[in-house]
Amino acid sequence: MPDEMAPVTSLPVWLVDDDPDVRESLSQWLELSELEVRTFSRGEAALKALQADEACGVLICDVKMPGLDGMALLHAVQTLEEPPPVVMITGHGDVPMAVAAMRAGAWDFVEKPFAPERLEECVRRALERRCLALENRRLRQALRAGGLATRLLGQAPSMVRLREQLANLAPVRANVLVQGETGSGKEVVARCLHDFGPGQQAPFVALNCGAIAPELIESELFGHEKGAFTGALERRIGKLEHASGGTLFLDEVESLPLAAQVKLLRALQEGEITRLGSNTVIEVDLRVVAASKVDLLTLAGEGQFREDLYYRLAIAELSIPPLRERREDISLLFQHFCRQAAEVHDRPLPAPDGELLRALERHHWPGNLRELRNAATRFVLGLEIPQLGDGNAEHEDSLAAQLAAFEAALLRSALSRHAGNIQAVIEELDLPRRTLNQKMQKHGLRREAFIGGTE
């Protein structure tokens, strides 16, 4: 539809009524309210135009009309892929008719005589709903057209599933928790949620919670007024306020001090913040995408992260698979990073041989995509890739590899037996919780994969 991105007032309101006096008076009133109006004297003509996919914001139609009457038109409109809101108007209305119209999908039912302001208010609310529906449709089409596939490369089943989840979540503004190892691409996922979402024109604001000194984190999040504390020489807008309307990306959210967690929770619950040193309440409306490389519920069990904040952030959860779990994508990703490095450094693009690609696929990649990108840059620059050397390579038949495989198998078996119950696994294997958490990260094991008894 060509007008899916049009603002509310540019989508035309269609008025279908067989009475020319009604058409003239209502269209004049709506046009005086700065709404574009298109009129039809018969329902058949309006339906034909809708079926031709012509732009319509809201359809206003009379109930009693010759030929295709209002109720029949309403039923026909509901069969369209993206039906516009339909407002029914009549001078012959009664309660059963209104109920039937609403059940058939009418947006509202207005009985004559009515105040023009009442109809205008109804139409504007319906237009807002229509624009939101068309915007979501456009976003879904953009995602299906391959926008995500160019940002999140890979054909491993886990990546296909991740792209499907992103396509589902991007058009809505729910908070999302992204879990993944260091270098796995958590910020790329957050940017996809923003860029393919309804707030894409608003700011994307990123904050690495682990890189900010604890005593400064509240100022970074909420901002401060001049003189709020020693060194506050001027007013500063906080990340929450700056991101309002868009997306705030909180990387390493597990690093937030508990005091800041309390204030962040309140800000998200109330939709408002107060700058340090001020009493003025500022409303904020944003989507928060938080990222963590550890299990936040495990931290909550240890008293290091607020469980209520976890549930506020994790309205939806996305898990990024580590590179070693999608080895079939390594060759594709390496050559993609090589092309980028050749362009950035103005170097010819060398072709990796089969031996190098096999070595890449055997490597454990603890640094994930960040480590692979580094390796590709070194290859383009003609440098050695140290992690693939004989001294550092972890061959499948080496003692270290066999021990790692045995340890992973033990953990996988225990997690499967206990259906992902971390406490039961701790007791069986006699491991401290933090040690188990570290080993699960090392081997790419996620608790949620075992819930239900199988991986």
Coordinates of C-alpha atoms in Angstrom, one line a residue:
M1 CA 0.0 0.0 0.0
P2 CA 1.7 3.3 -1.1
D3 CA 0.5 5.4 1.9
E4 CA 1.5 3.1 4.7
M5 CA 4.0 5.7 6.1
A6 CA 1.6 8.6 5.6
P7 CA 0.9 10.7 8.8
V8 CA -2.5 10.5 10.4
T9 CA -4.1 13.5 8.7
S10 CA -2.9 12.6 5.2
L11 CA -4.8 9.3 5.1
P12 CA -8.2 10.1 3.5
V13 CA -11.5 9.5 5.4
W14 CA -14.0 7.8 3.1
L15 CA -17.7 8.8 3.5
V16 CA -20.3 6.5 2.0
D17 CA -23.9 7.8 2.1
D18 CA -26.6 7.9 -0.5
D19 CA -27.9 11.2 0.9
P20 CA -26.1 14.1 -0.9
D21 CA -26.9 16.6 1.8
V22 CA -25.3 14.3 4.5
R23 CA -22.3 13.8 2.3
E24 CA -21.8 17.5 1.8
S25 CA -22.3 18.6 5.4
L26 CA -20.2 15.9 6.9
S27 CA -17.4 16.3 4.4
Q28 CA -17.3 20.0 4.9
W29 CA -17.1 19.6 8.7
L30 CA -14.3 17.0 8.4
E31 CA -12.3 19.1 5.9
L32 CA -12.6 22.1 8.2
S33 CA -11.0 19.8 10.8
E34 CA -8.1 19.4 8.4
L35 CA -9.0 15.9 7.4
E36 CA -8.9 14.8 3.7
V37 CA -12.3 13.4 2.7
R38 CA -13.4 11.2 -0.2
T39 CA -17.1 10.6 -0.7
F40 CA -19.1 7.8 -2.3
S41 CA -22.8 7.6 -3.0
R42 CA -23.0 3.8 -3.1
G43 CA -21.4 1.0 -1.1
E44 CA -20.4 -1.0 -4.3
A45 CA -18.1 1.8 -5.5
A46 CA -16.4 2.1 -2.1
L47 CA -15.8 -1.6 -1.9
K48 CA -14.3 -1.7 -5.4
A49 CA -11.9 1.0 -4.5
L50 CA -10.9 -0.8 -1.3
Q51 CA -10.3 -4.0 -3.2
A52 CA -8.1 -2.1 -5.6
D53 CA -5.9 -1.3 -2.5
E54 CA -6.6 2.5 -2.7
A55 CA -5.5 4.4 0.4
C56 CA -8.2 4.7 3.1
G57 CA -7.8 5.8 6.7
V58 CA -11.3 5.4 8.0
L59 CA -14.5 4.3 6.3
I60 CA -17.7 6.1 7.5
C61 CA -20.8 4.5 6.1
D62 CA -24.6 4.8 6.5
V63 CA -26.5 1.7 7.4
K64 CA -29.5 2.1 5.2
M65 CA -28.5 2.5 1.6
P66 CA -29.8 1.0 -1.7
G67 CA -27.9 -1.8 -3.2
L68 CA -25.0 -2.8 -0.9
D69 CA -26.1 -1.4 2.5
G70 CA -23.9 -0.5 5.4
M71 CA -24.0 -3.9 7.1
A72 CA -23.2 -5.8 3.9
L73 CA -20.3 -3.4 3.2
L74 CA -19.0 -3.9 6.7
H75 CA -18.9 -7.6 6.3
A76 CA -17.2 -7.3 2.9
V77 CA -14.5 -4.9 4.3
Q78 CA -13.6 -7.4 7.1
T79 CA -12.5 -9.9 4.5
L80 CA -9.7 -7.6 3.3
E81 CA -6.1 -8.3 4.4
E82 CA -5.8 -5.0 6.2
P83 CA -9.4 -3.7 6.7
P84 CA -9.7 0.0 7.7
P85 CA -11.7 0.9 10.8
V86 CA -15.4 1.3 9.9
V87 CA -17.7 3.8 11.6
M88 CA -21.4 3.2 11.1
I89 CA -23.9 6.1 11.1
T90 CA -27.6 5.8 11.0
G91 CA -30.9 7.5 11.8
H92 CA -32.6 4.2 12.3
G93 CA -30.4 2.6 14.8
D94 CA -31.4 0.5 17.8
V95 CA -29.5 -1.5 20.3
P96 CA -29.6 -4.9 18.5
M97 CA -28.4 -3.2 15.3
A98 CA -25.5 -1.5 17.2
V99 CA -24.5 -4.8 18.8
A100 CA -24.6 -6.6 15.5
A101 CA -22.4 -3.9 13.9
M102 CA -19.8 -4.1 16.7
R103 CA -19.7 -7.9 16.5
A104 CA -19.2 -7.7 12.8
G105 CA -16.1 -5.6 13.3
A106 CA -17.3 -2.0 13.3
W107 CA -15.0 0.5 15.0
D108 CA -17.9 2.5 16.4
F109 CA -21.6 3.1 15.9
V110 CA -23.0 6.6 15.8
E111 CA -26.7 7.3 15.8
K112 CA -28.2 10.4 14.1
P113 CA -28.5 13.2 15.2
F114 CA -25.0 13.5 16.6
A115 CA -22.7 16.3 17.4
P116 CA -20.0 16.7 14.6
E117 CA -17.4 16.9 17.3
R118 CA -18.3 13.4 18.5
L119 CA -17.8 12.0 15.0
E120 CA -14.5 13.9 14.5
E121 CA -13.1 12.5 17.8
C122 CA -14.2 9.0 16.8
V123 CA -12.5 9.4 13.4
R124 CA -9.3 10.7 14.8
R125 CA -8.9 7.8 17.2
A126 CA -9.7 5.3 14.4
L127 CA -7.1 7.1 12.2
E128 CA -4.4 6.6 14.8
R129 CA -5.3 2.9 15.1
R130 CA -5.2 2.6 11.3
C131 CA -1.8 4.2 11.0
L132 CA -0.3 2.0 13.7
A133 CA -1.7 -1.1 11.9
L134 CA -0.2 0.0 8.6
E135 CA 3.1 0.8 10.2
N136 CA 3.3 -2.7 11.7
R137 CA 2.4 -4.2 8.4
R138 CA 5.2 -2.2 6.7
L139 CA 7.7 -3.4 9.3
R140 CA 6.6 -7.0 8.9
Q141 CA 7.0 -6.8 5.1
A142 CA 10.4 -5.2 5.5
L143 CA 11.5 -7.9 7.8
R144 CA 10.2 -10.6 5.5
A145 CA 11.9 -9.0 2.5
G146 CA 15.3 -9.8 4.0
G147 CA 16.3 -6.8 6.1
L148 CA 17.2 -8.9 9.1
A149 CA 19.0 -11.5 7.0
T150 CA 21.5 -8.8 5.9
R151 CA 22.1 -7.8 9.5
L152 CA 22.2 -11.2 11.2
L153 CA 24.0 -13.5 8.8
G154 CA 23.8 -17.3 9.0
Q155 CA 21.6 -20.2 8.0
A156 CA 22.1 -22.3 11.2
P157 CA 18.7 -23.3 12.6
S158 CA 19.4 -21.3 15.8
M159 CA 20.0 -18.1 13.7
V160 CA 16.9 -18.7 11.5
R161 CA 14.9 -19.0 14.8
L162 CA 16.5 -15.8 16.2
R163 CA 15.6 -13.8 13.1
E164 CA 12.0 -15.2 13.3
Q165 CA 11.8 -14.1 17.0
L166 CA 13.2 -10.6 16.1
A167 CA 10.7 -10.2 13.3
N168 CA 7.9 -10.9 15.8
L169 CA 9.2 -8.6 18.5
A170 CA 10.5 -5.6 16.5
P171 CA 7.1 -4.1 15.7
V172 CA 6.0 -4.0 19.3
R173 CA 7.6 -1.9 22.1
A174 CA 8.0 -4.5 24.8
N175 CA 11.2 -4.6 26.8
V176 CA 13.6 -7.3 25.7
L177 CA 16.4 -9.1 27.5
V178 CA 19.1 -10.3 25.2
Q179 CA 21.4 -13.1 26.5
G180 CA 24.6 -14.1 24.9
E181 CA 28.3 -14.5 25.4
T182 CA 30.9 -11.8 25.0
G183 CA 31.3 -10.8 21.4
S184 CA 28.2 -12.7 20.2
G185 CA 26.4 -9.6 18.8
K186 CA 24.0 -8.5 21.5
E187 CA 24.2 -4.8 20.4
V188 CA 23.5 -5.8 16.8
V189 CA 20.3 -7.6 17.9
A190 CA 19.3 -4.5 20.0
R191 CA 19.8 -2.2 17.0
C192 CA 17.7 -4.6 14.8
L193 CA 14.9 -4.3 17.3
H194 CA 15.2 -0.5 17.1
D195 CA 15.7 -0.1 13.4
F196 CA 12.9 -2.4 12.4
G197 CA 10.5 -1.1 15.2
P198 CA 8.0 1.7 15.4
G199 CA 10.4 4.1 17.1
Q200 CA 13.1 3.9 14.5
Q201 CA 13.1 7.7 13.9
A202 CA 13.8 8.3 17.6
P203 CA 17.2 7.9 19.3
F204 CA 19.0 4.6 19.9
V205 CA 21.0 5.2 23.1
A206 CA 23.5 2.7 24.3
L207 CA 25.0 2.5 27.8
N208 CA 27.6 -0.1 28.9
C209 CA 26.7 -0.4 32.6
G210 CA 30.0 -2.2 33.3
A211 CA 32.1 0.7 32.0
I212 CA 30.6 3.4 34.3
A213 CA 31.9 4.0 37.8
P214 CA 29.2 3.0 40.4
E215 CA 29.0 6.5 41.8
L216 CA 28.3 8.0 38.3
I217 CA 25.7 5.5 37.0
E218 CA 22.7 7.3 38.4
S219 CA 23.8 10.5 36.7
E220 CA 24.2 8.7 33.4
L221 CA 20.8 7.1 33.6
F222 CA 18.7 10.0 35.0
G223 CA 20.8 13.1 34.3
H224 CA 21.5 15.9 36.8
E225 CA 21.1 19.6 37.3
K226 CA 23.9 22.1 37.6
G227 CA 25.4 21.9 41.1
A228 CA 23.7 18.6 42.0
F229 CA 27.0 17.3 43.2
T230 CA 30.7 18.2 43.2
G231 CA 31.8 18.4 39.6
A232 CA 28.2 19.0 38.2
L233 CA 29.1 22.2 36.4
E234 CA 26.1 22.1 34.0
R235 CA 22.8 20.4 33.4
R236 CA 23.1 16.9 31.8
I237 CA 20.3 14.9 30.2
G238 CA 20.3 11.3 31.2
K239 CA 20.2 8.3 29.0
L240 CA 16.5 7.5 29.9
E241 CA 15.4 10.9 29.0
H242 CA 17.5 11.1 25.8
A243 CA 16.1 7.7 24.6
S244 CA 12.5 8.7 25.2
G245 CA 10.4 7.7 22.1
G246 CA 13.1 5.3 21.0
T247 CA 15.3 2.6 22.5
L248 CA 17.7 2.4 25.5
F249 CA 20.3 -0.4 25.2
L250 CA 21.7 -1.4 28.6
D251 CA 24.7 -3.6 28.0
E252 CA 26.1 -5.7 30.9
V253 CA 23.0 -4.8 32.9
E254 CA 24.2 -7.3 35.5
S255 CA 26.8 -4.7 36.5
L256 CA 24.2 -2.1 37.7
P257 CA 24.6 -1.4 41.5
L258 CA 21.6 -2.5 43.5
A259 CA 20.7 1.1 44.4
A260 CA 20.6 2.0 40.7
Q261 CA 18.5 -1.1 40.0
V262 CA 15.8 0.1 42.5
K263 CA 15.6 3.5 40.8
L264 CA 15.6 2.1 37.3
L265 CA 12.8 -0.3 38.2
R266 CA 10.7 2.6 39.5
A267 CA 11.4 4.7 36.4
L268 CA 10.3 1.9 34.1
Q269 CA 7.2 1.2 36.2
E270 CA 6.1 4.8 36.5
G271 CA 7.3 6.0 33.1
E272 CA 8.9 9.0 34.6
I273 CA 12.3 10.2 36.0
T274 CA 13.7 13.0 38.1
R275 CA 17.1 14.4 37.4
L276 CA 19.6 14.4 40.3
G277 CA 19.3 17.7 42.1
S278 CA 15.8 18.4 40.8
N279 CA 12.2 18.0 41.9
T280 CA 10.7 18.2 38.4
V281 CA 9.2 14.9 37.2
I282 CA 9.8 14.2 33.5
E283 CA 7.7 11.6 31.6
V284 CA 9.6 9.1 29.5
D285 CA 8.3 6.5 27.0
L286 CA 10.9 4.1 25.6
R287 CA 11.7 0.5 25.0
V288 CA 14.6 -1.0 27.0
V289 CA 16.7 -3.7 25.5
A290 CA 19.0 -5.1 28.2
A291 CA 21.9 -7.4 27.5
S292 CA 23.7 -9.8 29.8
K293 CA 26.3 -12.5 29.5
V294 CA 25.2 -14.2 32.7
D295 CA 22.0 -15.7 34.0
L296 CA 20.2 -12.9 35.8
L297 CA 18.0 -15.2 37.7
T298 CA 21.0 -17.0 39.1
L299 CA 22.4 -13.6 40.2
A300 CA 19.0 -12.8 41.7
G301 CA 19.2 -16.0 43.7
E302 CA 22.5 -14.8 45.0
G303 CA 21.1 -11.4 45.9
Q304 CA 23.2 -9.6 43.3
F305 CA 20.3 -8.6 41.0
R306 CA 16.7 -7.6 41.8
E307 CA 14.3 -10.3 40.7
D308 CA 11.5 -7.7 40.1
L309 CA 13.8 -5.7 37.8
Y310 CA 14.5 -8.9 35.9
Y311 CA 10.8 -9.5 35.2
R312 CA 10.4 -5.9 34.2
L313 CA 13.3 -6.1 31.7
A314 CA 12.5 -9.7 30.4
I315 CA 9.0 -9.1 29.0
A316 CA 10.6 -11.1 26.1
E317 CA 13.9 -12.9 26.0
L318 CA 16.2 -13.6 23.1
S319 CA 19.2 -15.9 23.3
I320 CA 22.1 -15.5 20.8
P321 CA 23.8 -18.8 20.1
P322 CA 27.6 -18.8 20.5
L323 CA 29.7 -19.2 17.3
R324 CA 30.8 -22.7 18.2
E325 CA 27.2 -23.9 18.2
R326 CA 26.7 -22.8 14.5
R327 CA 29.9 -23.9 12.9
E328 CA 28.2 -24.1 9.5
D329 CA 28.1 -20.3 9.5
I330 CA 31.7 -19.7 10.3
S331 CA 33.0 -19.8 6.7
L332 CA 30.3 -17.4 5.5
L333 CA 30.9 -15.0 8.4
F334 CA 34.6 -15.1 7.9
Q335 CA 34.4 -14.2 4.3
H336 CA 31.9 -11.4 5.1
F337 CA 34.3 -9.9 7.6
C338 CA 37.1 -10.2 5.1
R339 CA 35.2 -8.2 2.6
Q340 CA 34.5 -5.5 5.2
A341 CA 38.2 -5.4 6.3
A342 CA 39.4 -5.2 2.7
E343 CA 37.1 -2.2 2.0
V344 CA 38.0 -0.4 5.3
H345 CA 41.8 -0.9 4.9
D346 CA 41.8 -0.5 1.1
R347 CA 43.5 -3.9 0.6
P348 CA 42.8 -6.6 -2.1
L349 CA 40.5 -9.3 -1.0
P350 CA 42.4 -12.6 -0.5
A351 CA 40.6 -15.9 -0.9
P352 CA 40.9 -18.3 2.1
D353 CA 41.9 -21.8 1.2
G354 CA 40.2 -25.0 2.4
E355 CA 42.8 -25.7 5.1
L356 CA 42.2 -22.3 6.7
L357 CA 38.4 -22.6 6.6
R358 CA 38.6 -26.1 8.2
A359 CA 40.9 -24.6 10.9
L360 CA 38.4 -21.8 11.5
E361 CA 35.5 -24.3 11.9
R362 CA 37.5 -26.4 14.4
H363 CA 38.4 -23.4 16.6
H364 CA 36.4 -22.9 19.8
W365 CA 35.9 -19.1 19.4
P366 CA 35.5 -18.0 23.0
G367 CA 35.4 -14.4 21.7
N368 CA 32.6 -15.3 19.2
L369 CA 32.0 -12.8 16.3
R370 CA 34.3 -10.2 17.7
E371 CA 37.2 -12.7 17.7
L372 CA 36.2 -13.9 14.2
R373 CA 36.2 -10.4 12.9
N374 CA 39.7 -9.8 14.3
A375 CA 40.9 -13.0 12.6
A376 CA 39.4 -11.8 9.3
T377 CA 41.1 -8.4 9.6
R378 CA 44.5 -10.1 10.3
F379 CA 44.1 -12.4 7.3
V380 CA 43.3 -9.4 5.0
L381 CA 46.4 -7.6 6.3
G382 CA 48.6 -10.6 5.7
L383 CA 49.2 -11.3 9.4
E384 CA 49.2 -14.6 11.2
I385 CA 46.0 -15.6 13.1
P386 CA 47.6 -16.6 16.5
Q387 CA 44.6 -18.5 17.8
L388 CA 44.7 -20.9 14.9
G389 CA 48.5 -21.7 15.4
D390 CA 49.6 -25.2 16.5
G391 CA 50.3 -24.1 20.0
N392 CA 46.8 -22.7 20.5
A393 CA 44.6 -24.9 18.3
E394 CA 42.4 -27.3 20.2
H395 CA 42.3 -30.4 18.0
E396 CA 39.4 -32.8 18.5
D397 CA 41.7 -35.6 19.7
S398 CA 43.8 -33.5 22.1
L399 CA 43.5 -34.2 25.8
A400 CA 42.1 -30.7 26.5
A401 CA 39.4 -31.2 23.8
Q402 CA 38.4 -34.7 25.2
L403 CA 38.3 -33.4 28.7
A404 CA 36.1 -30.4 27.6
A405 CA 33.8 -32.8 25.7
F406 CA 33.5 -35.1 28.7
E407 CA 32.7 -32.2 31.1
A408 CA 30.1 -30.8 28.7
A409 CA 28.5 -34.2 28.4
L410 CA 28.3 -34.5 32.2
L411 CA 26.7 -31.1 32.5
R412 CA 24.3 -31.8 29.6
S413 CA 23.2 -35.1 31.2
A414 CA 22.6 -33.6 34.6
L415 CA 20.7 -30.6 33.2
S416 CA 18.6 -32.9 31.2
R417 CA 17.9 -35.3 34.1
H418 CA 16.7 -32.4 36.3
A419 CA 14.9 -30.5 33.5
G420 CA 17.0 -27.4 33.9
N421 CA 16.6 -27.2 37.7
I422 CA 19.9 -25.5 38.6
Q423 CA 19.7 -26.2 42.3
A424 CA 19.3 -29.9 41.7
V425 CA 22.3 -29.9 39.3
I426 CA 24.4 -28.1 41.9
E427 CA 23.6 -30.7 44.5
E428 CA 24.3 -33.6 42.2
L429 CA 27.6 -32.4 40.9
D430 CA 28.7 -30.7 44.2
L431 CA 29.6 -27.5 42.4
P432 CA 29.3 -23.8 43.6
R433 CA 26.6 -22.0 41.7
R434 CA 29.0 -19.5 40.2
T435 CA 31.3 -22.3 39.0
L436 CA 28.3 -24.1 37.4
N437 CA 27.3 -20.9 35.7
Q438 CA 30.8 -20.3 34.3
K439 CA 31.0 -23.9 33.0
M440 CA 27.6 -23.6 31.4
Q441 CA 28.7 -20.4 29.6
K442 CA 31.9 -22.1 28.5
H443 CA 30.1 -25.0 26.9
G444 CA 27.2 -22.9 25.5
L445 CA 24.6 -24.6 27.7
R446 CA 21.5 -22.6 28.6
R447 CA 19.1 -23.7 31.3
E448 CA 16.0 -22.9 29.3
A449 CA 17.1 -25.5 26.6
F450 CA 16.6 -28.3 29.2
I451 CA 13.2 -27.3 30.7
G452 CA 10.9 -30.2 30.0
G453 CA 13.6 -32.9 30.4
T454 CA 15.3 -32.8 27.0
E455 CA 17.7 -30.5 25.3

